[in-house]
Tab-separated table of C-alpha atoms and ligand atoms in Angstrom:
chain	number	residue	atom	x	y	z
Y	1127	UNK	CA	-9.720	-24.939	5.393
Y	1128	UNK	CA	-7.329	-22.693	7.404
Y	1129	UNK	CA	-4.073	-23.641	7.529
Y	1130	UNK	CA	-2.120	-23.016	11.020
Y	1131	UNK	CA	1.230	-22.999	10.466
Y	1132	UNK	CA	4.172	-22.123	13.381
Y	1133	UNK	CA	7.152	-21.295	12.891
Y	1134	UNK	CA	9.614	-23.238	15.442
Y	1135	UNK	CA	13.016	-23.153	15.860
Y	1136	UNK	CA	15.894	-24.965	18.520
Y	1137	UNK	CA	17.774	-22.479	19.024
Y	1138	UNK	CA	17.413	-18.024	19.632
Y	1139	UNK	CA	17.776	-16.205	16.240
Y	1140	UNK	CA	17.981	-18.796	13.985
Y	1141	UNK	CA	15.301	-16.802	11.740
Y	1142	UNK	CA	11.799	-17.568	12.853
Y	1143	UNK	CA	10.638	-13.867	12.938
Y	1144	UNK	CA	12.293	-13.842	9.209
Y	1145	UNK	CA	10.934	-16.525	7.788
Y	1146	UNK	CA	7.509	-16.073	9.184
Y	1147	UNK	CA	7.587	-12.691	7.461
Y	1148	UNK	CA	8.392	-13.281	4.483
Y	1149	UNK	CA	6.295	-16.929	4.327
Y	1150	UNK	CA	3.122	-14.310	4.748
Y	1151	UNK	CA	3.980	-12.386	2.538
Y	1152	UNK	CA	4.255	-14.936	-0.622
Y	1153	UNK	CA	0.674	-16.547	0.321
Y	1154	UNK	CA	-0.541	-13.038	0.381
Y	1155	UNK	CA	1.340	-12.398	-2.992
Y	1156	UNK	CA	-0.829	-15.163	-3.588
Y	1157	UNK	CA	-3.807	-13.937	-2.804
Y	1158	UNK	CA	-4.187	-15.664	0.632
Y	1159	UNK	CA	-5.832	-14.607	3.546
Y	1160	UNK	CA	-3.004	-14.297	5.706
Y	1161	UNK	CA	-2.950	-13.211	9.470
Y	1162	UNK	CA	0.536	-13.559	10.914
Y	1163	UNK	CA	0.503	-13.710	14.861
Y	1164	UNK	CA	3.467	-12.327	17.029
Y	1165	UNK	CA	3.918	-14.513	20.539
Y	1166	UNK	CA	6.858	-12.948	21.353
Y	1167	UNK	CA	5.327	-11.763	24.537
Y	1168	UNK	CA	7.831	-9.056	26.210
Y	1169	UNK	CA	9.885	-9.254	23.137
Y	1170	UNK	CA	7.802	-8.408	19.826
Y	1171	UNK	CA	9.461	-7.563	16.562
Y	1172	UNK	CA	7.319	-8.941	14.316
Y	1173	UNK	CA	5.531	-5.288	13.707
Y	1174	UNK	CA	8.906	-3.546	13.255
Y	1175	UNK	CA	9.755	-6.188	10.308
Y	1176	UNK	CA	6.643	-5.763	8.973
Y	1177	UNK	CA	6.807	-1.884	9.383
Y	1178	UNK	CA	3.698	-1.333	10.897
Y	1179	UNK	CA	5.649	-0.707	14.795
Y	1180	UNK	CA	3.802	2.823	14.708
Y	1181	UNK	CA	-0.311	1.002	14.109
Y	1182	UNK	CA	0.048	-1.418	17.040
Y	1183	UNK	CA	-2.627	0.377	19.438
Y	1184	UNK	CA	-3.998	-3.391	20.603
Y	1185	UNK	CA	-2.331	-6.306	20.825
Y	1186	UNK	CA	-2.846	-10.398	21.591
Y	1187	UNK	CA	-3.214	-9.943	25.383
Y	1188	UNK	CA	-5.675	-7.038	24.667
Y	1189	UNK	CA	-7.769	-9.554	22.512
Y	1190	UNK	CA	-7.323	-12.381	25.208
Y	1191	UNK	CA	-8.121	-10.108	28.234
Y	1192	UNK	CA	-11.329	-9.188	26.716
Y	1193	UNK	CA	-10.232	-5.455	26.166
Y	1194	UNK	CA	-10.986	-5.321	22.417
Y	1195	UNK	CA	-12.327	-7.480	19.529
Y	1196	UNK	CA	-10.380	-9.626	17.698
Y	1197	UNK	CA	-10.906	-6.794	14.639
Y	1198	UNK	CA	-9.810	-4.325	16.951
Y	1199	UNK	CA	-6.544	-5.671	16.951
Y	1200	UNK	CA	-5.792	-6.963	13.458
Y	1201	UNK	CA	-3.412	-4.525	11.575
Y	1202	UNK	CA	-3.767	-4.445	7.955
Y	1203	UNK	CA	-0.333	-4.552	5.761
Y	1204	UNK	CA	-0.158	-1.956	3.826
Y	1205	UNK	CA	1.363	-3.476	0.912
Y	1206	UNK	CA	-1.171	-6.865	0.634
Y	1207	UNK	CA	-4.934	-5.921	1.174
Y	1208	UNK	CA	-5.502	-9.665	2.636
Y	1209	UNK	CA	-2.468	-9.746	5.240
Y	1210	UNK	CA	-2.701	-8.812	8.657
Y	1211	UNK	CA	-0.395	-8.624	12.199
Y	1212	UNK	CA	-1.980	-9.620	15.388
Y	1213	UNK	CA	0.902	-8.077	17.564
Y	1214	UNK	CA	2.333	-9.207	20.994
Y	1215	UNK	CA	2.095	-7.681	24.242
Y	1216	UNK	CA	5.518	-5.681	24.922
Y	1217	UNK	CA	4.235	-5.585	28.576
Y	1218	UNK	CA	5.510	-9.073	29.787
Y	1219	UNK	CA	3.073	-9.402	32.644
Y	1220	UNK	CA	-0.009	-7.924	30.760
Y	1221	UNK	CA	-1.453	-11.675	30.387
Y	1222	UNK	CA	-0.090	-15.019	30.865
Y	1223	UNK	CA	-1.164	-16.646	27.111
Y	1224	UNK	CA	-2.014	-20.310	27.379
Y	1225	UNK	CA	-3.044	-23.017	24.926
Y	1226	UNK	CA	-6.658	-22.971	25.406
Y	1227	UNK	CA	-6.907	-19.079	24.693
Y	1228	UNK	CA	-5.013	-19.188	21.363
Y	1229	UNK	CA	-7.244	-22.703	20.080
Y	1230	UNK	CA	-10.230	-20.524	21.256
Y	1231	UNK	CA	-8.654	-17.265	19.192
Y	1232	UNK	CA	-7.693	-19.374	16.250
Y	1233	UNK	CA	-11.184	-21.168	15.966
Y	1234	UNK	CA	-12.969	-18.065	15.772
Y	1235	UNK	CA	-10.185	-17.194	12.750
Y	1236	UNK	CA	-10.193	-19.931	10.791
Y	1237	UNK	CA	-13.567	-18.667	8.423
Y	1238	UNK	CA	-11.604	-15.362	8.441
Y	1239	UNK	CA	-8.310	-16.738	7.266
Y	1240	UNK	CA	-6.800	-19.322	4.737
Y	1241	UNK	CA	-4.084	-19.148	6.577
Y	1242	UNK	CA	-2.416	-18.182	10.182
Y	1243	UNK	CA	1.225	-18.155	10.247
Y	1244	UNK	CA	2.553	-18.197	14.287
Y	1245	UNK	CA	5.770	-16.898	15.061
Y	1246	UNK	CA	6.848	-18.457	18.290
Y	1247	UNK	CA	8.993	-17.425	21.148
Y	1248	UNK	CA	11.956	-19.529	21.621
Y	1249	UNK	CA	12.334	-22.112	24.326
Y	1250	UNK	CA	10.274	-24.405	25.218
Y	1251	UNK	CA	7.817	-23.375	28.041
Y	1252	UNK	CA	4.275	-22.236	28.442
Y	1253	UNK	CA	4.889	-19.793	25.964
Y	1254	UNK	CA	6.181	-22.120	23.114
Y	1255	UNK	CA	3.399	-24.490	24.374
Y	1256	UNK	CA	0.647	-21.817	23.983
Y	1257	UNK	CA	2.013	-20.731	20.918
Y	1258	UNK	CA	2.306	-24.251	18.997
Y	1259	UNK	CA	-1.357	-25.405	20.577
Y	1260	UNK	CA	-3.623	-24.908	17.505
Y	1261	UNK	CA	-0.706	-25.286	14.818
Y	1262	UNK	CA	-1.531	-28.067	12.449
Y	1263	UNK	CA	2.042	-27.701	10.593
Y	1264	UNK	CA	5.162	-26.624	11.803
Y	1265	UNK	CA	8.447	-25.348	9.829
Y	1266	UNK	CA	11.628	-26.027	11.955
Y	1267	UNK	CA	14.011	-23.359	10.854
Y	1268	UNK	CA	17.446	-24.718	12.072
Y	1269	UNK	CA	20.691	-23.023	11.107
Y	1270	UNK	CA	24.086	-24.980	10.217
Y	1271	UNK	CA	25.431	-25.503	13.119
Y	1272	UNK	CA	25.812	-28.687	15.317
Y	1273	UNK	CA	23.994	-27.617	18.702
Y	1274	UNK	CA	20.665	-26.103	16.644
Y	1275	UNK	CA	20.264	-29.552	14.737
Y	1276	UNK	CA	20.339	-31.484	17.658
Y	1277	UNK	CA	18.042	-28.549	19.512
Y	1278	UNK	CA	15.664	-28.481	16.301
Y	1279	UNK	CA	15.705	-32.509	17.180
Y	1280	UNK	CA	14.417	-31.601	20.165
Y	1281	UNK	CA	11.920	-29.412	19.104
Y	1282	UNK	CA	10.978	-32.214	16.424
Y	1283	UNK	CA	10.056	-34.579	19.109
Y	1284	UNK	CA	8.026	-31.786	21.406
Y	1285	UNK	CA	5.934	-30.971	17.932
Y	1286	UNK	CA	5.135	-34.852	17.367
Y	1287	UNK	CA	3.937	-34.734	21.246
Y	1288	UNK	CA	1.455	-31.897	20.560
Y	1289	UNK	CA	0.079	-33.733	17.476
Y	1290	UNK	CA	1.727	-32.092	14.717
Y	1291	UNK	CA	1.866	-34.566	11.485
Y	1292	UNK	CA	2.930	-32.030	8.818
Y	1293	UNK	CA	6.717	-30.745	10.322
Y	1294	UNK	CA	9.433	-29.318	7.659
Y	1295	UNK	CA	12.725	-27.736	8.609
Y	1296	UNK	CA	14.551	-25.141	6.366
Y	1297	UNK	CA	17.856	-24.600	6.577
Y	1298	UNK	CA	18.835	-20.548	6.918
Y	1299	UNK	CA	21.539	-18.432	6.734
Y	1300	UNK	CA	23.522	-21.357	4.905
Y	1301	UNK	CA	27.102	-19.797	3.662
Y	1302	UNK	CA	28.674	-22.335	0.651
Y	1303	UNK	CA	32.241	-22.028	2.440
Y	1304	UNK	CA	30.581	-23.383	5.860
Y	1305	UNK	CA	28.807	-26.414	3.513
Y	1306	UNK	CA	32.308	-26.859	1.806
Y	1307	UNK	CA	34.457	-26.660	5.156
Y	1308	UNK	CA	33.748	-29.912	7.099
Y	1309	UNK	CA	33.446	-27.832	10.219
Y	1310	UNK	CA	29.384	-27.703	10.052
Y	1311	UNK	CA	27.009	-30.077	9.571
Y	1312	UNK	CA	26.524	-30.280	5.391
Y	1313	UNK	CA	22.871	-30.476	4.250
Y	1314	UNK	CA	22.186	-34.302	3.981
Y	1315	UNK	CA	23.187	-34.400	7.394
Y	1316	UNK	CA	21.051	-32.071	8.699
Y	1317	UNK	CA	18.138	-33.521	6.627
Y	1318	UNK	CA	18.905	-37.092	8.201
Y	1319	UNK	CA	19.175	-35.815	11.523
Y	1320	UNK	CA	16.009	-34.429	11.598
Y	1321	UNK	CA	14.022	-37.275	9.953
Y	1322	UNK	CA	11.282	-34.846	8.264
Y	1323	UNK	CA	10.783	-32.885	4.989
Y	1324	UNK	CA	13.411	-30.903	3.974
Y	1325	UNK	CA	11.083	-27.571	2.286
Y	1326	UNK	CA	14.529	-25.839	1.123
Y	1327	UNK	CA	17.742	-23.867	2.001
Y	1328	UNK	CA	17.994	-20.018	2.579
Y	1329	UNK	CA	21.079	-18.278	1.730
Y	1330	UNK	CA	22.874	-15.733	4.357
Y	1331	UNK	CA	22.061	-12.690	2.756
Y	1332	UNK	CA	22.694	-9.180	4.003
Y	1333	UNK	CA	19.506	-8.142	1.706
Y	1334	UNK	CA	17.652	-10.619	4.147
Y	1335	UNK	CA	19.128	-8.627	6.749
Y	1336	UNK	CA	18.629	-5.142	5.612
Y	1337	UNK	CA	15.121	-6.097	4.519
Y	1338	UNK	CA	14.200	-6.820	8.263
Y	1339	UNK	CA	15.633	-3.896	9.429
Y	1340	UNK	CA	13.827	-1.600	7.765
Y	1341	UNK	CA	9.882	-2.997	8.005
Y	1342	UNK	CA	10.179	-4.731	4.541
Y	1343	UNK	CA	10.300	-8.645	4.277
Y	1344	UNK	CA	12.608	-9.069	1.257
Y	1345	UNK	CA	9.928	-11.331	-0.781
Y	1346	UNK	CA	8.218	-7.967	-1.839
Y	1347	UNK	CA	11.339	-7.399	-4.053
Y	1348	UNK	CA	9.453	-9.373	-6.536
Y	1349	UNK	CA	11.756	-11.113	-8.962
Y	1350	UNK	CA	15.243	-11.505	-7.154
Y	1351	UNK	CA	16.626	-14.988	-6.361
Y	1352	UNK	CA	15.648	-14.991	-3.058
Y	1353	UNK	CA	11.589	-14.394	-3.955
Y	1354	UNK	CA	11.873	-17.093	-6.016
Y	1355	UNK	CA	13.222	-19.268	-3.385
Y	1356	UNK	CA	10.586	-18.930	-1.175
Y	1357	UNK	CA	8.178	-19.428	-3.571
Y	1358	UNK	CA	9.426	-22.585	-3.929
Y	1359	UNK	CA	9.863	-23.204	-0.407
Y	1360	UNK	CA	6.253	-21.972	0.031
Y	1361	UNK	CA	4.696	-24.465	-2.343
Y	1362	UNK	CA	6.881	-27.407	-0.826
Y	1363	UNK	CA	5.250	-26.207	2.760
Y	1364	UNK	CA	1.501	-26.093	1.337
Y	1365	UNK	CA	1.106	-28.271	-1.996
N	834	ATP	N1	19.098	-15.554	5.769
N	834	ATP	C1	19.532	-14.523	6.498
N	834	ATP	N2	20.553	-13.743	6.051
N	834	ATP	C2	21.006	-12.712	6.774
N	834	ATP	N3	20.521	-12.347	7.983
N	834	ATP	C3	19.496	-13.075	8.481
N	834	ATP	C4	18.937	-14.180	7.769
N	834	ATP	N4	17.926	-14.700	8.520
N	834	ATP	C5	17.851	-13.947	9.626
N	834	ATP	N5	18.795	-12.980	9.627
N	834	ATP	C6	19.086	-12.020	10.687
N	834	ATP	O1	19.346	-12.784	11.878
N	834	ATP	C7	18.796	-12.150	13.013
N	834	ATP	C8	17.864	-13.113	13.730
N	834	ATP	O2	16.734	-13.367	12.886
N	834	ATP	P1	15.288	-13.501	13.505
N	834	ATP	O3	14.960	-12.355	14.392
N	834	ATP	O4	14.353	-13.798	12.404
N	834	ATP	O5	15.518	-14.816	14.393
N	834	ATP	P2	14.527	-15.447	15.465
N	834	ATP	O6	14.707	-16.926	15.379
N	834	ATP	O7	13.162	-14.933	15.257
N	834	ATP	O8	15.127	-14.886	16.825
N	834	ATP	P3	14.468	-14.971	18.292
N	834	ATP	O9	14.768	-16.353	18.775
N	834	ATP	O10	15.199	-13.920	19.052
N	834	ATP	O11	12.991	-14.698	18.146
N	834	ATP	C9	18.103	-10.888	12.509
N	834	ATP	O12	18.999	-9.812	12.707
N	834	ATP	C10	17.894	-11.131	11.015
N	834	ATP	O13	17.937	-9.950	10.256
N	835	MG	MG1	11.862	-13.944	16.572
């Protein structure tokens, strides 16, 4: 069974577009069937983190205008045989994505795929709405900081309205002096307030931010601390 699996978040640039990345890439490591889908509509970035910014010729409002084939517009990784990047539109206006076009596009993925990982646009409009519509899971990834727990709350309650059951948050770009401070929400607090699954922490790391920067998640640096962590996070998400 495919596994559709969107990456949510509260607040702007809390790390969806990173952890979607680099979530792909350990189930391809894996030897998953991965296709990762941008919705970023107007504001894609998923291709530059994945490095392939120069191979986007079609995009998801080609395939959902009827311009191309779904194939047309898959872009092969170049590092994992099995991974691919449906891209955004950058043209904001180029087609108004709803929920019934990406259930339709997902059904006719799911023998393709064992799993599609959906980075979403932030708010929560048509275009999160779209974007969430054929997710079965969802990973909330909240940062530590008092106004994105209570907006990843939020967010919580919207994905329990659209019929999500499986929901996990991760905690990113967590700095030990803000857990040991008292000025930020600790852990345990953010794992209460959001009454679901906490699938692990991610440390602020200017590798992480480096990595992204330059078209290559930081999981394909097989081996370092922060592969290993999202392995783990990874298997806490999908076992
Ligand atoms: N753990 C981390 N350590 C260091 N930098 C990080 C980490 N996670 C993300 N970043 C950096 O934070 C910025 C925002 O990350 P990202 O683009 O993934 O957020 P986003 O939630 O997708 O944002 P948006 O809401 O704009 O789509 C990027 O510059 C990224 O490199
Ligand atoms: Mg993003």
């Amino acid at each position: 069974m495919c596994e559709i699996t969107a990456v949510v978040s509260g607040k702007g640039g809390s790390g969806k577009t990173m952890f979607a990345s680099n979530l792909a890439c350990v189930l391809a490591m894996e030897g998953k069937r991965v296709l990762l889908i941008d919705m970023n509509t107007g504001l894609r970035n998923l291709d530059i983190c994945m490095g392939v910014e120069n191979q986007v010729i079609f995009d998801l409002a080609d395939v959902i205008n009827g311009v191309c084939s779904i194939s047309k517009a898959l872009i092969p990784d170049r590092r994992f045989e099995a991974l691919y990047l449906l891209s955004a539109s950058q043209n904001y206006d180029k087609a108004k994505i709803r929920a019934a076009h990406m259930k339709k596009l997902c059904d006719m993925l799911t023998d393709r795929f064992d799993h599609i990982i959906i980075d979403t646009p932030g708010g929560l409009g048509d275009a999160w709405q779209a974007a969430v519509a054929p997710a079965n899971r969802a990973v909330i990834v909240v940062t530590q900081e008092f106004s994105a727990v209570r907006c990843s709350d939020t967010v919580d309650m919207k994905l329990r309205e659209n019929g999500i059951t499986k929901r996990y948050a991760v905690v990113n770009k967590v700095k030990s002096e803000y857990s040991i401070s008292g000025y930020f929400p600790s852990l345990p607090e953010i794992s209460e307030s959001l009454r679901i699954q906490l699938a692990g922490i991610i440390q602020d790391d200017i590798n992480i931010h480096i990595a992204m920067n330059n078209g290559v998640p930081v999981v394909c640096k097989a081996d370092s601390y922060i592969c290993k962590n999202f392995e783990k996070i990874c298997a806490r998400i999908f076992d």
